[in-house]
CSV table of C-alpha atoms in Angstrom, one decimal:
chain,number,residue,atom,x,y,z
A,10,UNK,CA,68.3,74.0,106.0
A,11,UNK,CA,65.5,76.1,107.1
A,12,UNK,CA,67.9,79.2,106.8
A,13,UNK,CA,68.3,78.6,103.0
A,14,UNK,CA,64.5,78.0,102.9
A,15,UNK,CA,64.4,81.7,104.0
A,16,UNK,CA,65.9,82.4,100.2
A,17,UNK,CA,63.6,79.4,98.6
A,18,UNK,CA,60.5,81.6,99.5
A,19,UNK,CA,61.4,85.0,98.3
A,20,UNK,CA,58.5,86.0,95.8
A,21,UNK,CA,61.0,88.2,93.7
A,22,UNK,CA,63.4,87.2,90.8
A,23,UNK,CA,65.5,89.9,90.5
A,24,UNK,CA,66.3,90.9,86.5
A,25,UNK,CA,69.8,91.6,86.6
A,26,UNK,CA,72.0,94.9,85.8
A,27,UNK,CA,72.0,96.5,89.3
A,28,UNK,CA,70.7,95.4,92.4
A,29,UNK,CA,70.9,97.5,95.8
A,30,UNK,CA,72.2,95.3,98.3
A,31,UNK,CA,72.5,95.5,102.3
A,32,UNK,CA,74.6,93.0,103.8
A,33,UNK,CA,75.0,92.6,107.5
A,34,UNK,CA,78.0,90.0,108.7
A,35,UNK,CA,79.5,88.4,111.8
A,36,UNK,CA,83.0,87.5,111.2
A,37,UNK,CA,86.6,88.3,110.1
A,38,UNK,CA,86.2,91.5,107.5
A,39,UNK,CA,88.8,90.3,104.6
A,40,UNK,CA,87.3,86.8,104.6
A,41,UNK,CA,84.1,88.3,104.7
A,42,UNK,CA,84.2,90.3,101.9
A,43,UNK,CA,86.5,87.8,99.3
A,44,UNK,CA,83.6,84.9,100.2
A,45,UNK,CA,80.5,87.5,99.7
A,46,UNK,CA,82.1,88.7,96.6
A,47,UNK,CA,83.1,85.4,95.4
A,48,UNK,CA,79.2,84.4,96.0
A,49,UNK,CA,78.3,87.4,94.0
A,50,UNK,CA,80.7,86.3,90.9
A,51,UNK,CA,79.6,82.5,90.6
A,52,UNK,CA,76.4,84.1,89.6
A,53,UNK,CA,78.0,86.3,86.9
A,54,UNK,CA,77.8,89.2,89.4
A,55,UNK,CA,80.3,92.0,90.4
A,56,UNK,CA,79.6,93.1,93.9
A,57,UNK,CA,81.1,96.8,94.4
A,58,UNK,CA,80.9,97.9,97.9
A,59,UNK,CA,79.3,101.7,98.3
A,60,UNK,CA,80.1,101.9,102.2
A,61,UNK,CA,81.4,99.6,105.3
A,62,UNK,CA,80.5,100.2,108.9
A,63,UNK,CA,82.8,97.4,110.9
A,64,UNK,CA,82.9,97.0,114.4
A,65,UNK,CA,84.6,94.5,116.6
A,66,UNK,CA,83.9,91.0,114.8
A,67,UNK,CA,80.7,92.3,112.9
A,68,UNK,CA,79.3,94.9,110.0
A,69,UNK,CA,77.3,96.4,107.5
A,70,UNK,CA,77.8,96.4,103.6
A,71,UNK,CA,76.2,98.4,101.6
A,72,UNK,CA,76.6,98.1,97.7
A,73,UNK,CA,75.4,97.0,94.7
A,74,UNK,CA,75.6,93.4,92.4
A,75,UNK,CA,75.6,94.3,88.9
A,76,UNK,CA,75.2,91.4,86.2
A,77,UNK,CA,73.3,90.7,83.0
A,78,UNK,CA,72.2,87.6,83.8
A,79,UNK,CA,68.6,86.8,85.9
A,80,UNK,CA,69.4,87.0,89.5
A,81,UNK,CA,67.9,83.9,91.4
A,82,UNK,CA,68.4,84.3,95.1
A,83,UNK,CA,67.9,80.6,96.1
A,84,UNK,CA,71.2,80.4,93.7
A,85,UNK,CA,73.2,82.9,95.6
A,86,UNK,CA,72.1,81.2,98.9
A,87,UNK,CA,73.7,78.0,97.9
A,88,UNK,CA,76.7,79.7,96.4
A,89,UNK,CA,77.0,81.4,100.2
A,90,UNK,CA,76.8,78.1,101.7
A,91,UNK,CA,79.9,76.9,99.2
A,92,UNK,CA,82.0,79.5,101.1
A,93,UNK,CA,80.7,78.4,104.8
A,94,UNK,CA,78.2,81.4,105.2
A,95,UNK,CA,75.3,80.8,107.2
A,96,UNK,CA,72.1,82.5,106.5
A,97,UNK,CA,70.4,84.0,109.2
A,98,UNK,CA,67.7,86.1,107.4
A,99,UNK,CA,67.0,87.1,104.0
A,100,UNK,CA,64.7,89.4,102.2
A,101,UNK,CA,64.7,90.5,98.0
A,102,UNK,CA,62.2,92.9,96.7
A,103,UNK,CA,62.0,95.3,93.5
A,104,UNK,CA,64.2,97.4,96.2
A,105,UNK,CA,67.2,95.3,96.4
A,106,UNK,CA,68.4,92.4,98.8
A,107,UNK,CA,68.9,92.3,102.4
A,108,UNK,CA,71.0,90.0,103.9
A,109,UNK,CA,72.1,88.9,107.6
A,110,UNK,CA,74.9,86.4,107.3
A,111,UNK,CA,77.3,84.6,110.0
A,112,UNK,CA,80.4,84.5,108.2
A,113,UNK,CA,82.5,83.3,111.2
A,114,UNK,CA,83.1,80.1,109.6
A,115,UNK,CA,83.6,81.2,106.3
A,116,UNK,CA,86.3,79.5,103.9
A,117,UNK,CA,87.2,81.1,100.5
A,118,UNK,CA,86.5,78.4,98.3
A,119,UNK,CA,89.6,78.6,96.0
A,120,UNK,CA,91.6,75.4,94.8
A,121,UNK,CA,93.2,73.4,97.2
A,122,UNK,CA,97.0,72.2,96.8
A,123,UNK,CA,96.9,68.8,98.3
A,124,UNK,CA,99.8,66.6,99.4
A,125,UNK,CA,100.1,64.5,96.4
A,126,UNK,CA,98.9,66.4,93.7
A,127,UNK,CA,99.5,69.9,91.8
A,128,UNK,CA,97.8,72.7,90.1
A,129,UNK,CA,98.7,73.8,86.2
A,130,UNK,CA,98.0,77.4,85.6
A,131,UNK,CA,96.8,77.8,82.0
A,132,UNK,CA,96.2,81.1,80.3
A,133,UNK,CA,95.6,83.5,83.4
A,134,UNK,CA,96.5,87.1,83.7
A,135,UNK,CA,95.7,88.1,87.3
A,136,UNK,CA,97.4,86.5,90.6
A,137,UNK,CA,96.2,83.3,91.8
A,138,UNK,CA,94.7,82.3,95.2
A,139,UNK,CA,95.2,78.5,96.4
A,140,UNK,CA,94.1,76.9,99.7
A,141,UNK,CA,97.2,75.0,101.4
A,142,UNK,CA,97.6,72.4,103.9
A,143,UNK,CA,100.0,72.1,106.9
A,144,UNK,CA,103.5,71.3,106.5
A,145,UNK,CA,104.0,71.4,103.0
A,146,UNK,CA,106.6,72.5,100.7
A,147,UNK,CA,105.7,74.1,97.9
A,148,UNK,CA,107.2,74.1,94.5
A,149,UNK,CA,106.7,76.4,91.7
A,150,UNK,CA,107.9,75.9,88.2
A,151,UNK,CA,107.9,78.3,85.1
A,152,UNK,CA,106.3,77.0,81.8
A,153,UNK,CA,108.1,75.5,79.3
A,154,UNK,CA,111.8,77.0,78.8
A,155,UNK,CA,110.4,80.5,80.7
A,156,UNK,CA,111.8,82.0,83.8
A,157,UNK,CA,109.7,83.8,86.0
A,158,UNK,CA,110.2,86.6,89.0
A,159,UNK,CA,108.2,85.0,91.9
A,160,UNK,CA,106.2,87.1,94.0
A,161,UNK,CA,104.4,85.1,96.5
A,162,UNK,CA,102.5,85.8,99.7
A,163,UNK,CA,101.3,83.3,102.2
A,164,UNK,CA,98.3,84.0,104.6
A,165,UNK,CA,96.3,82.5,107.4
A,166,UNK,CA,92.9,81.6,107.3
A,167,UNK,CA,92.5,85.3,108.6
A,168,UNK,CA,94.1,86.8,105.6
A,169,UNK,CA,96.9,88.2,107.6
A,170,UNK,CA,100.2,88.0,105.9
A,171,UNK,CA,102.6,85.4,107.3
A,172,UNK,CA,105.4,85.2,105.1
A,173,UNK,CA,106.5,86.9,101.9
A,174,UNK,CA,108.7,87.3,99.1
A,175,UNK,CA,109.5,88.9,95.6
A,176,UNK,CA,112.4,88.2,93.4
A,177,UNK,CA,114.1,90.9,91.6
A,178,UNK,CA,116.1,87.6,89.8
A,179,UNK,CA,114.4,85.7,87.2
A,180,UNK,CA,114.0,82.0,88.6
A,181,UNK,CA,113.4,78.7,86.6
A,182,UNK,CA,111.3,77.2,89.7
A,183,UNK,CA,110.9,78.3,92.9
A,184,UNK,CA,110.2,76.2,96.0
A,185,UNK,CA,109.6,76.9,99.9
A,186,UNK,CA,108.2,75.4,103.0
A,187,UNK,CA,105.0,77.1,104.4
A,188,UNK,CA,105.2,78.6,107.8
A,189,UNK,CA,102.8,77.7,110.6
A,190,UNK,CA,99.4,78.2,110.3
A,191,UNK,CA,99.6,78.6,106.4
A,192,UNK,CA,95.9,78.6,104.7
A,193,UNK,CA,96.3,80.7,101.7
A,194,UNK,CA,98.8,81.4,99.1
A,195,UNK,CA,98.6,83.7,96.4
A,196,UNK,CA,101.3,83.7,93.5
A,197,UNK,CA,102.1,86.3,90.8
A,198,UNK,CA,105.0,87.7,89.0
A,199,UNK,CA,106.8,90.6,90.0
A,200,UNK,CA,107.5,91.6,86.8
A,201,UNK,CA,104.0,91.6,85.0
A,202,UNK,CA,101.3,88.8,84.2
A,203,UNK,CA,102.8,87.8,80.7
A,204,UNK,CA,104.9,84.7,81.9
A,205,UNK,CA,101.7,83.3,84.0
A,206,UNK,CA,99.9,84.1,80.9
A,207,UNK,CA,101.5,81.6,79.1
A,208,UNK,CA,101.2,78.6,82.2
A,209,UNK,CA,102.9,77.4,85.4
A,210,UNK,CA,103.0,74.2,87.2
A,211,UNK,CA,102.4,74.2,91.1
A,212,UNK,CA,103.1,71.3,93.5
A,213,UNK,CA,103.2,70.4,97.2
A,214,UNK,CA,106.3,68.7,98.1
A,215,UNK,CA,107.5,66.1,101.2
A,216,UNK,CA,109.8,68.0,103.0
A,217,UNK,CA,113.3,66.8,102.2
A,218,UNK,CA,112.0,65.2,99.0
């Protein structure tokens, strides 16, 4: 709570468009970048990296947060917290935003495919990401009577690819078992995003179901 209050007493509210941002972080690079970026996106801001200096287990990111809404630092603090990021220090003024973050326990906050429920994709035009649980079988069904060309990647909690599949043949559905240590799932269409744009159903199934 004390760390979050560092944001609440910042004397400035930054007024959108372009905010110079410097972030020192400790944690794995892939997850750190994704979780930090998503925290900015939740405010309606795009975070563009200008430079990146990474050493073992830590790094320094300099970039620009761009948007046309009022930028309220305490709201960013709440969004970082939702990604599992600990704020060690923070400062905002007319020159921009400086953060020191501990991202070692960061979790990219994307939808979870639970063991007893599914997820329906509607009108999306980019690859979709999910969190998954251990020991799941995943079934993905193309929309209506359409077929699709599965392009799947399964990653661990540090965003390392554990398994991938890309089909050159159209399929009504695709079912597979997640490998050990699976944590993230990326779903796309190898022949463009038109099929996924029309919708798709994803569910977890018990082995042997």
